[in-house]
Short mmCIF file of C-alpha atoms in Angstrom, two decimals:
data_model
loop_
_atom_site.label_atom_id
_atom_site.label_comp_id
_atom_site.label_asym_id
_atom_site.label_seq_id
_atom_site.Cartn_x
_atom_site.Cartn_y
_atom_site.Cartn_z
CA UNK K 65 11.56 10.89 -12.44
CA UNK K 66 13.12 11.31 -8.94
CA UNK K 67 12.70 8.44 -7.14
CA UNK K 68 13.28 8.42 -2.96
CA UNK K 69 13.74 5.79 -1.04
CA UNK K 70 11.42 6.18 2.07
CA UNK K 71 14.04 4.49 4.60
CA UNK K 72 16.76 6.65 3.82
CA UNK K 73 14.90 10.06 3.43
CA UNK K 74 13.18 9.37 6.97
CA UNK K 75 16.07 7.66 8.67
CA UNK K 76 16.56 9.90 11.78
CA UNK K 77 13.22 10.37 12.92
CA UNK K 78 12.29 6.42 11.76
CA UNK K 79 14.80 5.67 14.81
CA UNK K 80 14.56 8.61 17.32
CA UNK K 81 10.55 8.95 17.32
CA UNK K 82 9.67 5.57 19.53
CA UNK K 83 11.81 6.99 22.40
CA UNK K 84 10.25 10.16 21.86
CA UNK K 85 6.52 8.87 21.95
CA UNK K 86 7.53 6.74 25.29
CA UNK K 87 8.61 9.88 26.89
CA UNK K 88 6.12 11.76 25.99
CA UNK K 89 3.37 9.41 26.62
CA UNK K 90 5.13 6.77 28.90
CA UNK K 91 2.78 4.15 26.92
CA UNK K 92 1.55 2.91 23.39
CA UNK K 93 0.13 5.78 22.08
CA UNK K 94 -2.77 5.41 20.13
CA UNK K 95 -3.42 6.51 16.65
CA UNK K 96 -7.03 7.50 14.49
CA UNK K 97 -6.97 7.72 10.70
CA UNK K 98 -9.87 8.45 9.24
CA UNK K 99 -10.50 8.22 5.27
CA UNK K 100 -12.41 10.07 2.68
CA UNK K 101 -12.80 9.84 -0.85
CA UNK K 102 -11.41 7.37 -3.28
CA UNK K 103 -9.74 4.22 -3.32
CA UNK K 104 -6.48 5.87 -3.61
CA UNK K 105 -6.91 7.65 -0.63
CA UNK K 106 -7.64 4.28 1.05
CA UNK K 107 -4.56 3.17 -0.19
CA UNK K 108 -2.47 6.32 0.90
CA UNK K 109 -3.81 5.83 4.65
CA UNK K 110 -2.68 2.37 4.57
CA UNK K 111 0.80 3.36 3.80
CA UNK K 112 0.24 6.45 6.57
CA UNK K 113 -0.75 3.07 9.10
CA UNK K 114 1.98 1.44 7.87
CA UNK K 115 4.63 4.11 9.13
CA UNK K 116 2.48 5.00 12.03
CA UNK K 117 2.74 1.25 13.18
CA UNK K 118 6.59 1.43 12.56
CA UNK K 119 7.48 3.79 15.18
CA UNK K 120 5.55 2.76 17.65
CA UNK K 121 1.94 3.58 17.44
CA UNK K 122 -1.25 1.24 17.74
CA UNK K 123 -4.12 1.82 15.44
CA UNK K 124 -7.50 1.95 17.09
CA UNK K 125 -11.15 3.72 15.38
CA UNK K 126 -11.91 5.72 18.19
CA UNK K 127 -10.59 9.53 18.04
CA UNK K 128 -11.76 9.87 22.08
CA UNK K 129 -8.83 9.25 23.65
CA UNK K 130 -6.68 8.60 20.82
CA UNK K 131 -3.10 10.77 21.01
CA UNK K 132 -2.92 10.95 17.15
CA UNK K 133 -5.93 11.57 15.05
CA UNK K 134 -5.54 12.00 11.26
CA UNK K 135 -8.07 12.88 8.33
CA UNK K 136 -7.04 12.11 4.92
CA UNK K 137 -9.28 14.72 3.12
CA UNK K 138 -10.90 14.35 -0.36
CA UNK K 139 -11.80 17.72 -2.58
CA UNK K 140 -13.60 16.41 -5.11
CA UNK K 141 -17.00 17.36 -4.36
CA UNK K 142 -18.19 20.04 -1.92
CA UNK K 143 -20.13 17.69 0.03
CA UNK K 144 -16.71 15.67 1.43
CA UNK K 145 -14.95 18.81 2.13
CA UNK K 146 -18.17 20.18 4.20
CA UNK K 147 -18.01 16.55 6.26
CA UNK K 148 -14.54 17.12 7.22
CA UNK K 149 -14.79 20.39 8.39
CA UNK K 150 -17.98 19.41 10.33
CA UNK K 151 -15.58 16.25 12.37
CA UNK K 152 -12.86 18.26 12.96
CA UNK K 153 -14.75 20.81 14.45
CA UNK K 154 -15.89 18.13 16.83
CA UNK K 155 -12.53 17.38 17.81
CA UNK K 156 -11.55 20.66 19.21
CA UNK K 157 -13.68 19.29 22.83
CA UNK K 158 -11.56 16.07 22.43
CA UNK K 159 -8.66 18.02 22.78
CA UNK K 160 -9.96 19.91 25.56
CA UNK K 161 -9.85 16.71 27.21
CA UNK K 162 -6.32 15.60 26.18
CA UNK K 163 -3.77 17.59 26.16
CA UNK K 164 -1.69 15.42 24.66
CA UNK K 165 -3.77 15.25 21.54
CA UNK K 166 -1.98 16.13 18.11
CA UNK K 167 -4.43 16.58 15.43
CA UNK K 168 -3.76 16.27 11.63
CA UNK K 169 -4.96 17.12 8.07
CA UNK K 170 -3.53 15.66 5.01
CA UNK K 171 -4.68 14.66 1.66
CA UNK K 172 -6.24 16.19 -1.25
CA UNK K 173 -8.13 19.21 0.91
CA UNK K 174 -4.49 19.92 2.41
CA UNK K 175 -3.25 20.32 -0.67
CA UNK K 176 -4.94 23.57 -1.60
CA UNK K 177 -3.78 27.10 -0.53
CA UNK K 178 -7.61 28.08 0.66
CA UNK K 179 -8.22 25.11 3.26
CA UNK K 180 -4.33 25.79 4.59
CA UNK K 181 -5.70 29.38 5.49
CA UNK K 182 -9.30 28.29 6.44
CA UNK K 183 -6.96 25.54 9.08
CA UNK K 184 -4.59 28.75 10.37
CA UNK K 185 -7.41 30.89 10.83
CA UNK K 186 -10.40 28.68 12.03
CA UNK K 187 -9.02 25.52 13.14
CA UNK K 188 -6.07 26.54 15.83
CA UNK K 189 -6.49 23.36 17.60
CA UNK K 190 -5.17 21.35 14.25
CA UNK K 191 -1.23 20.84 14.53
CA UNK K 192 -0.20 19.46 11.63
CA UNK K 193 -1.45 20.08 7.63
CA UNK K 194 0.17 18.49 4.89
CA UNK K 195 -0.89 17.46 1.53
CA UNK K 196 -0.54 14.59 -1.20
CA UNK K 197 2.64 15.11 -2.15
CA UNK K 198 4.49 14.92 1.75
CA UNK K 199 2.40 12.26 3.13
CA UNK K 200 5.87 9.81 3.58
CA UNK K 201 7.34 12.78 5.86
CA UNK K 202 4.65 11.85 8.56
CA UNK K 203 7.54 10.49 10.98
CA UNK K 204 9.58 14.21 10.66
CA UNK K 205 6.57 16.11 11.18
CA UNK K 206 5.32 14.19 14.56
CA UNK K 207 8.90 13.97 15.62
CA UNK K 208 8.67 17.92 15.05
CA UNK K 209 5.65 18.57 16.97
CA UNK K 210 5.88 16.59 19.75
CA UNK K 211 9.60 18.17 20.45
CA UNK K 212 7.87 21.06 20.62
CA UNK K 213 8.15 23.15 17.28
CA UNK K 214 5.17 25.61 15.39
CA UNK K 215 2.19 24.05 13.91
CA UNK K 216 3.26 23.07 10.73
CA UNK K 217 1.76 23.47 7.79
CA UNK K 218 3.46 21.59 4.18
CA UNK K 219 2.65 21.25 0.53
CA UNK K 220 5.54 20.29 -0.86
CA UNK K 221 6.35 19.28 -4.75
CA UNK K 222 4.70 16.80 -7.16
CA UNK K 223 8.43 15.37 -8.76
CA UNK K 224 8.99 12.55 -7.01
CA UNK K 225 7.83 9.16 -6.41
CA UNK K 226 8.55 7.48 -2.92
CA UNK K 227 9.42 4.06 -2.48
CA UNK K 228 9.76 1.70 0.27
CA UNK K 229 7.15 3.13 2.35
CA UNK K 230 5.48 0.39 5.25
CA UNK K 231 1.83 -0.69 4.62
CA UNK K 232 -0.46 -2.12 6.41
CA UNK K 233 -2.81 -3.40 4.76
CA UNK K 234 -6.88 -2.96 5.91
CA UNK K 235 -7.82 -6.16 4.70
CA UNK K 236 -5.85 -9.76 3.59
CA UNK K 237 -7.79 -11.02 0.50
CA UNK K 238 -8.34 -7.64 -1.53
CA UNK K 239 -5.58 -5.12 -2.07
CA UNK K 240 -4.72 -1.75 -3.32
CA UNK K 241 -1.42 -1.26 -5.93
CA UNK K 242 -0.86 1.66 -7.01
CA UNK K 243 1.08 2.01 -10.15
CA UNK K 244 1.13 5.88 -10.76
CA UNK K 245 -0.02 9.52 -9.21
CA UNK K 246 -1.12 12.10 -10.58
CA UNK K 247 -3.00 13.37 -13.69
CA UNK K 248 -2.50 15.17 -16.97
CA UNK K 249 -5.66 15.57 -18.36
CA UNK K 250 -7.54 18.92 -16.61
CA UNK K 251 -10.79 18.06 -16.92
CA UNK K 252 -12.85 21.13 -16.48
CA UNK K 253 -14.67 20.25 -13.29
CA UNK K 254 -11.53 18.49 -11.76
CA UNK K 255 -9.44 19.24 -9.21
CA UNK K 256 -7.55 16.26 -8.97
CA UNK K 257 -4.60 17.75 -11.36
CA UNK K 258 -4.05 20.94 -9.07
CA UNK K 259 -4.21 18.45 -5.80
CA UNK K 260 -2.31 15.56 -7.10
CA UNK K 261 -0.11 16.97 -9.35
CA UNK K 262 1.04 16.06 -13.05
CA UNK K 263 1.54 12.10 -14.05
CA UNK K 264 4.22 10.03 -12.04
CA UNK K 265 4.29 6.48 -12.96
CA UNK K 266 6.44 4.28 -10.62
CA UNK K 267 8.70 1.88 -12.01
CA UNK K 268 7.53 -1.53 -13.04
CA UNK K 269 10.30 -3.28 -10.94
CA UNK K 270 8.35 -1.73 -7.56
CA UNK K 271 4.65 -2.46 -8.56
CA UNK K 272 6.19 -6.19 -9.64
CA UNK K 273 8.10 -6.47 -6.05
CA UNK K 274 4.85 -4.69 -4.41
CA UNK K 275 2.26 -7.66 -6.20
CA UNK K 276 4.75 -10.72 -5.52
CA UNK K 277 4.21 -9.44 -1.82
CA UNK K 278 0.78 -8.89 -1.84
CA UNK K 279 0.38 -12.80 -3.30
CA UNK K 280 2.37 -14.26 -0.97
CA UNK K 281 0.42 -12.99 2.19
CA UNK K 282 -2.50 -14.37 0.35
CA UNK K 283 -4.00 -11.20 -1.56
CA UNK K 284 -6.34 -12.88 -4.03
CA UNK K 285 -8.14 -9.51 -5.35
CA UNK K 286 -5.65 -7.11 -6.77
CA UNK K 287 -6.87 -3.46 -7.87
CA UNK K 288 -4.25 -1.49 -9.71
CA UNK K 289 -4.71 2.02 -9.05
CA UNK K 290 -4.41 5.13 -10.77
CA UNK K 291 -5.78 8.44 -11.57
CA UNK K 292 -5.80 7.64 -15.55
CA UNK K 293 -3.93 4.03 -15.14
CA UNK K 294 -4.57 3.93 -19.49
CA UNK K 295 -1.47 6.44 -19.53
CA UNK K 296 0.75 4.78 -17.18
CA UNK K 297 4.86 4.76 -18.56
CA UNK K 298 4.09 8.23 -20.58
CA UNK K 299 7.20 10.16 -20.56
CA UNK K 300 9.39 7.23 -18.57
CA UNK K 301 12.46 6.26 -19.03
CA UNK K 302 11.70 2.54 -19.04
CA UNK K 303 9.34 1.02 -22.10
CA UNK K 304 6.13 -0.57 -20.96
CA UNK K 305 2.77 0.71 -21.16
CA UNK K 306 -0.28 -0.14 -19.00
CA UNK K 307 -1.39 -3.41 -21.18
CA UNK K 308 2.33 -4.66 -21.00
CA UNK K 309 2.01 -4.02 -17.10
CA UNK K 310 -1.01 -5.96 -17.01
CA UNK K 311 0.55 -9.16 -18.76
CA UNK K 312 3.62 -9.00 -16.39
CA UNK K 313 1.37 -9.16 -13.67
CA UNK K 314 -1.11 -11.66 -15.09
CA UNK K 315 1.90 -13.80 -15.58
CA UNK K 316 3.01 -13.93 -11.83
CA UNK K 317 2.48 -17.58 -10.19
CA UNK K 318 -0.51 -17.78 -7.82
CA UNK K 319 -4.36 -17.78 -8.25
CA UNK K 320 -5.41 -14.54 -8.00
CA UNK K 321 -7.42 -11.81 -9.85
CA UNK K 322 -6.41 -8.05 -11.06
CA UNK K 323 -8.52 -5.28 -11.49
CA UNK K 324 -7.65 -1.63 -12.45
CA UNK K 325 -9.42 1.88 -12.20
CA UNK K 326 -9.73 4.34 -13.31
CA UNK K 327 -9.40 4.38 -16.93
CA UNK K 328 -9.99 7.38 -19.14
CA UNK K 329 -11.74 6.89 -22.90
CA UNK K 330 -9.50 9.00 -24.79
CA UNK K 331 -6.34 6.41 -23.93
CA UNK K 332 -8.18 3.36 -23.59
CA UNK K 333 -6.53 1.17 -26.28
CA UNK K 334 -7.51 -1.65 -29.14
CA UNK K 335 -4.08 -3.09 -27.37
CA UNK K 336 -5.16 -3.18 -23.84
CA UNK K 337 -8.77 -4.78 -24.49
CA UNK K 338 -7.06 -7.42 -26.37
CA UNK K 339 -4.46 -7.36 -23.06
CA UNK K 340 -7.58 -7.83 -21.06
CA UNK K 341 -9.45 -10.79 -22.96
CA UNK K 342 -6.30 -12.96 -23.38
CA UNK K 343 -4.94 -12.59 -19.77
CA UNK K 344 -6.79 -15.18 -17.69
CA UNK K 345 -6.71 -13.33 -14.15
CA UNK K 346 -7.45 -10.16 -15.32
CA UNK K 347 -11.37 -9.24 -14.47
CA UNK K 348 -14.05 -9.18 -16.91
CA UNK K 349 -14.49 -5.63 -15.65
CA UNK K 350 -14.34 -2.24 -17.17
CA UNK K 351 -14.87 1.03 -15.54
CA UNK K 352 -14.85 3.59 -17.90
CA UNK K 353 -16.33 6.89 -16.82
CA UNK K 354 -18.05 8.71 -19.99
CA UNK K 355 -19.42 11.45 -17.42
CA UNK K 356 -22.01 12.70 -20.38
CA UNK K 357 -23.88 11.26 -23.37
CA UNK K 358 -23.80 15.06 -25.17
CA UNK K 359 -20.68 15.69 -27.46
CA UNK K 360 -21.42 19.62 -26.99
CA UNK K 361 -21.07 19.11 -23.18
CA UNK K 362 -17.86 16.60 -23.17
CA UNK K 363 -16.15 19.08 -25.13
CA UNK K 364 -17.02 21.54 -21.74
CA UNK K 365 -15.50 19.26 -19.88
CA UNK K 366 -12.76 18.95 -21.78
CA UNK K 367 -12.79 15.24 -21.76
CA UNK K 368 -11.45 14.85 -25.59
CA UNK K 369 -13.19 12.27 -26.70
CA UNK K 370 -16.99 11.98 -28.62
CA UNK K 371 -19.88 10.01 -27.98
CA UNK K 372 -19.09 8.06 -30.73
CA UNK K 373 -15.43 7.19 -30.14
CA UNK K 374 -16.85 5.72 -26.61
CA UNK K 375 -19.26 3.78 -28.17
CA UNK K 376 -17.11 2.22 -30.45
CA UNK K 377 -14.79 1.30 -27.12
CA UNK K 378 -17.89 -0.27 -25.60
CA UNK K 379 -18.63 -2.58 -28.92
CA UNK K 380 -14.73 -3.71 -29.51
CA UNK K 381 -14.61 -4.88 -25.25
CA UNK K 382 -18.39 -6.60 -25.68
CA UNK K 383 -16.88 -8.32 -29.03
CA UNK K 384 -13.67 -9.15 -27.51
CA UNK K 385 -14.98 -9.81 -24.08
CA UNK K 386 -18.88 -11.13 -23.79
CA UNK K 387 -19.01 -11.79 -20.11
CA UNK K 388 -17.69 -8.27 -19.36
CA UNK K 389 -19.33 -6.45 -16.81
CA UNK K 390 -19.55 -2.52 -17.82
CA UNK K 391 -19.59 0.57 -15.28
CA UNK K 392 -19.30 4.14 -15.36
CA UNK K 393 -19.45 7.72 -13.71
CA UNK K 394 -21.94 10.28 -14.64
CA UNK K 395 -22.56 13.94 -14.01
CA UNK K 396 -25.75 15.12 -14.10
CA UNK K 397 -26.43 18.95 -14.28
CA UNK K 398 -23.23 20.48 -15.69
CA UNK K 399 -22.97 23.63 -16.50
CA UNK K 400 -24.67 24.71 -19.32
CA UNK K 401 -26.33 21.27 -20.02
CA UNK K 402 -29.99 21.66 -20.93
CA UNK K 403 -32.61 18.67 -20.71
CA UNK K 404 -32.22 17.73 -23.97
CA UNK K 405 -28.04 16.69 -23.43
CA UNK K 406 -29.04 15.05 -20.51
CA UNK K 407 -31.35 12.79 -22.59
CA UNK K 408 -28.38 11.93 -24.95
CA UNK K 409 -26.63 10.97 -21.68
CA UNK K 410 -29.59 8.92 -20.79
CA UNK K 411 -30.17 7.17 -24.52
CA UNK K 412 -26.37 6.38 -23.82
CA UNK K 413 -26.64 4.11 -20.53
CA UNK K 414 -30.18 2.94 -22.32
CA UNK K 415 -27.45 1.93 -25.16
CA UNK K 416 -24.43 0.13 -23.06
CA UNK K 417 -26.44 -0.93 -20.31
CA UNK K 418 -23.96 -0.82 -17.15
CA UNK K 419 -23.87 -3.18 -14.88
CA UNK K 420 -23.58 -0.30 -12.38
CA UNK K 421 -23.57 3.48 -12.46
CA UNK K 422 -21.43 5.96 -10.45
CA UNK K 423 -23.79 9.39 -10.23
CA UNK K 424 -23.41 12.92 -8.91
CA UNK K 425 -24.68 15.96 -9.47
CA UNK K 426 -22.05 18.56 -10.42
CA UNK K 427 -20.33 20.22 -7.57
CA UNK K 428 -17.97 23.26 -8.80
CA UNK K 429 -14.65 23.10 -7.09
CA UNK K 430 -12.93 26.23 -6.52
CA UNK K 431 -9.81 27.04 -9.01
CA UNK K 432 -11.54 24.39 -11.79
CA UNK K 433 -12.51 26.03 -14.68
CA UNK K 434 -16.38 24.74 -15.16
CA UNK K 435 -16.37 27.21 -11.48
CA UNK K 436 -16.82 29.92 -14.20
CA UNK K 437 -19.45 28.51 -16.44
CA UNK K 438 -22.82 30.00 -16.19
CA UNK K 439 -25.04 27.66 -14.62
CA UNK K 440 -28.90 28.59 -15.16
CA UNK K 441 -30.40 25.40 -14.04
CA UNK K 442 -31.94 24.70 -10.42
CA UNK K 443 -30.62 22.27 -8.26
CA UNK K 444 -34.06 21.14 -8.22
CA UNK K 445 -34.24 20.63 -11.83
CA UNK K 446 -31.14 18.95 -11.65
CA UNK K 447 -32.17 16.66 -9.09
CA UNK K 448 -35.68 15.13 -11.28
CA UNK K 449 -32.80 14.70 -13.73
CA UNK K 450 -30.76 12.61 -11.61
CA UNK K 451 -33.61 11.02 -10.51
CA UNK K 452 -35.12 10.29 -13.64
CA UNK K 453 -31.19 8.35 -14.68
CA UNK K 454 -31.19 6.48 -11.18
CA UNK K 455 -34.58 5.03 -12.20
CA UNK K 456 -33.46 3.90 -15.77
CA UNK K 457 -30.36 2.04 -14.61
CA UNK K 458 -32.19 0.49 -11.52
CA UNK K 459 -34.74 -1.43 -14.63
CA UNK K 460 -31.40 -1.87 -16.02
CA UNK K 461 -29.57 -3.69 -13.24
CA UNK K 462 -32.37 -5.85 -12.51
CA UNK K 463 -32.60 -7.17 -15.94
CA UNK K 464 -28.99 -8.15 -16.22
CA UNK K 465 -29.58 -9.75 -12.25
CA UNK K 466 -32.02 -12.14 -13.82
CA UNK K 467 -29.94 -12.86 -16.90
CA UNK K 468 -27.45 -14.92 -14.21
CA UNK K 469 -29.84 -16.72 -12.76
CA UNK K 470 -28.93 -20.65 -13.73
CA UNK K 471 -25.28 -19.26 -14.37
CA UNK K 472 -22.39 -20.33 -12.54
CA UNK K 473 -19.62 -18.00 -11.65
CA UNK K 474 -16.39 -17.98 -9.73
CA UNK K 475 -16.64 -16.31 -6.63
CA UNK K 476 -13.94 -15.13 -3.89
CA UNK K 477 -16.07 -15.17 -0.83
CA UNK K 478 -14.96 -11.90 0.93
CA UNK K 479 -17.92 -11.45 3.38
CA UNK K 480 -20.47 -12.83 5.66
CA UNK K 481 -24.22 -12.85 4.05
CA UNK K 482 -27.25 -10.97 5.46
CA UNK K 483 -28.56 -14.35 7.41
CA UNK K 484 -26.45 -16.28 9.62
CA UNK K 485 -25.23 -19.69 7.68
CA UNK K 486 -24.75 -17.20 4.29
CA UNK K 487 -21.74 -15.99 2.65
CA UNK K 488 -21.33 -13.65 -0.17
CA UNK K 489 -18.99 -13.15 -2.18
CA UNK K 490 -17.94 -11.14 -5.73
CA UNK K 491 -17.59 -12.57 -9.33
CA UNK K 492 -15.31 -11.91 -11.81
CA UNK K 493 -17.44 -8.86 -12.73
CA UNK K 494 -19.08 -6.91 -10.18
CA UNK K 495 -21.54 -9.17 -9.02
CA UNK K 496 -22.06 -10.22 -5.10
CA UNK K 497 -23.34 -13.24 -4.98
CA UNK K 498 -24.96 -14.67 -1.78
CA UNK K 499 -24.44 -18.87 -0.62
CA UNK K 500 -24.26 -21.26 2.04
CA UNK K 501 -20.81 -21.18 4.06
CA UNK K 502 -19.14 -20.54 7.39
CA UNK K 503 -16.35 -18.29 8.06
CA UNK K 504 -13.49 -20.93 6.94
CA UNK K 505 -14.89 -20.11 3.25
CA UNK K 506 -12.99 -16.28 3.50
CA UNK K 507 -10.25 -16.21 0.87
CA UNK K 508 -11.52 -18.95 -1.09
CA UNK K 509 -12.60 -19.27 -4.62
CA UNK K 510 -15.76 -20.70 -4.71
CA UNK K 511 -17.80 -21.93 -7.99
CA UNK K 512 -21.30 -20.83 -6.88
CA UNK K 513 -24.78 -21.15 -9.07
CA UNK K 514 -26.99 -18.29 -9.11
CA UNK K 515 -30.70 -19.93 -8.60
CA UNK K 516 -32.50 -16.13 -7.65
CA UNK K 517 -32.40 -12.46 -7.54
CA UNK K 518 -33.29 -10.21 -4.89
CA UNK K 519 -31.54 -7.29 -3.95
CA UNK K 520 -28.44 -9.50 -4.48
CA UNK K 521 -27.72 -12.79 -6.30
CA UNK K 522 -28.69 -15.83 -4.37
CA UNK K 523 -26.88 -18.67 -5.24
CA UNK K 524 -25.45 -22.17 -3.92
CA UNK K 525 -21.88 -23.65 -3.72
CA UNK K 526 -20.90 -26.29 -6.34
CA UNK K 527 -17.19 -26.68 -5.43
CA UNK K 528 -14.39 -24.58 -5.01
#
């Protein structure tokens, strides 16, 4: 693995940029980043803050009159890629207004060959593109720009894995870790693997360091991320898998809670479930994406695993773990799949019963190979499918609401409530459970009794 070290690869333009933004500006410039897609794309643009911050920019949500405006793109479904296009078309009159305006596309969209043309062709006005696997040479390719060079345009390579890089962090109670990029497994509708690149995991010493940080500034809701975090230390140097990454962590002083996504069947482990039930801040949470119920269509999608093999999965975490709190992703309508694999998808969440369900109709990204697959049924059709699984998991989800009620669970209030005077806050699982509080109750754990369900749990405080 080639490992960089962010400081020293950015050095010169870390240093020379400030000057250059006070001459160019004679002020604080200001600085948009807007986010799409998944939580590690939420965790990218805080590490894109972080070294925006660190030469001199301030961070505002307003693209009018901002001088730096950013979209960190997602590709995974059409529908992202059509929103993006849609608000940076609206910029181009923002930029009519200010000159001074440098406008920029980066992410998982940037990453492909088609949207770099689509930007040169159709999108003059956007001066800098560059995708997953540049992101930490943000400081060269500003200090670039504004000196006065060609819109640039930069994919770069998938080797390495860049340390050291500032991050400022969108919230101080919940954070994002990520422990590895990438993914190996080429799904058939996935385009993650072509955008991302193959499997980097990044040494245990720097996701250690990067936690102890995140607890002392009072994180108290760790998620590790990952594109398949099961796999993480494949093909590495150093000898520690993902359940041995979870006890190191778990055994770091502080009160605090880890959670992890996402996590693909066909690695998920006897080992790490066992990991998960004996470490005491890990979350009773699993989110395991089975996608479909039909063995004939998981072999289309190439997921390499059965029906059966993620049923057994399901029973070993319920016997090790009773209080765990299941969820999934689902694709309804893939190509090929007739009414009667969808209802073997449906049996299957009838089976498990999820706490919650992650569901999309398929969307065929261009270079995946499911693109190819004939694909006879309607969109319409489709849709009184997905309709017909949004209305079995909503009976579902309200059963297991009223199994809590007389419960008690932990909470770490994170939120205000609906009403003034309420708080809410999540439980070990996925739960959000509703209570009396005030503002000073943020970052706390709070033992809270659930006493009725409505849309959310309703509960009150009984210590902390």
């Amino acid at each position: 693995m080639n490992f960089l070290d962010y400081r020293e690869e950015q050095k010169q333009y870390i240093l020379l940029l400030p000057d250059l933004l006070k001459k160019v500006y004679g002020r604080t410039p200001k600085a948009c980043i807007f986010t799409y897609g998944c939580q590690q794309n939420v965790s990218d643009s805080e590490r894109i803050k972080g070294m925006l911050t660190q030469v001199g920019y301030e961070l505002t949500d307003e693209a009018e009159g901002a001088d730096f405006v950013l979209f960190n793109t997602c590709a995974v479904r059409g529908h992202a890629e059509d929103r993006v296009y849609g608000n940076i078309g609206a910029m181009k009159h923002y930029k009519k207004r200010h000159n001074g305006m440098i406008i920029a596309l980066c992410g998982c969209m940037a990453q492909q060959e088609i949207v770099i043309d689509r930007m040169k062709k159709s999108y003059p006005y956007v001066d800098i593109v560059f995708g997953t696997h540049v992101q930490y040479r943000l400081p060269e390719f500003l200090y670039k720009r504004l000196s006065g060079s060609s819109r640039i345009f930069e994919i770069g390579e998938s080797e390495k894995i860049v340390e050291e890089i500032p991050v400022k962090r969108d919230g101080q109670f919940k954070g994002w870790l990520p422990i590895m990029y990438g993914c190996n497994n080429f799904c058939s509708y996935c385009i993650v693997p072509y955008v991302r690149g193959r499997e980097r995991s990044r040494h245990p010493d720097d996701i250690i360091k990067e936690a102890k940080e995140l607890i002392a500034n009072g994180c108290k809701d760790i998620t590790l991320l990952g594109q398949n975090v099961n796999s993480y230390g494949t093909g590495c140097d150093f000898n520690l898998n993902f359940a041995g990454l979870l006890k190191k962590i778990n055994d770091l002083e502080g009160d605090f809670r880890i959670r992890f996504m996402t996590s693909h069947p066909k690695d998920c482990t006897e080992e790490l479930l066992d990991t998960m039930s004996r470490c005491e801040k890990v979350a009773r949470h699993l989110h395991l994406p089975f996608q479909s119920g039909s063995d004939r269509i998981l072999n289309l999608m190439n997921r390499r695993y059965t029906r059966e093999k993620y049923l057994s999965l399901i029973k070993m975490a319920k016997e090790k773990m009773p209080d765990i709190s299941l969820t999934s992703d689902i694709i309804v309508g893939f190509p090929g799949e007739t009414y009667e694999d969808f209802c073997e998808t449906l049996s299957l969440v009838k089976e498990v019963r999820f706490s919650s369900l992650f569901t999309f109709i398929f969307s065929p990204r261009n270079g995946t190979p499911a693109e190819k697959l004939p694909d006879p049924i309607s969109r319409e059709e489709k849709g009184k499918w997905f309709d017909e699984l949004l209305k079995t998991q909503e009976v579902i989800g309200k059963e297991l609401s009223l199994d809590t009620v007389g419960k008690t669970y932990r909470v770490l209030c994170d939120d205000f409530g609906r009403v003034e005077g309420k708080m809410a806050g999540h439980t070990n699982g996925t739960a959000v459970i509703e209570f009396d509080g005030n503002e000073e109750d943020i970052g706390k754990f709070i033992n809270v009794k659930v006493n009725a369900v409505s849309n959310i749990l309703e509960g009150e405080r009984i210590g902390e």
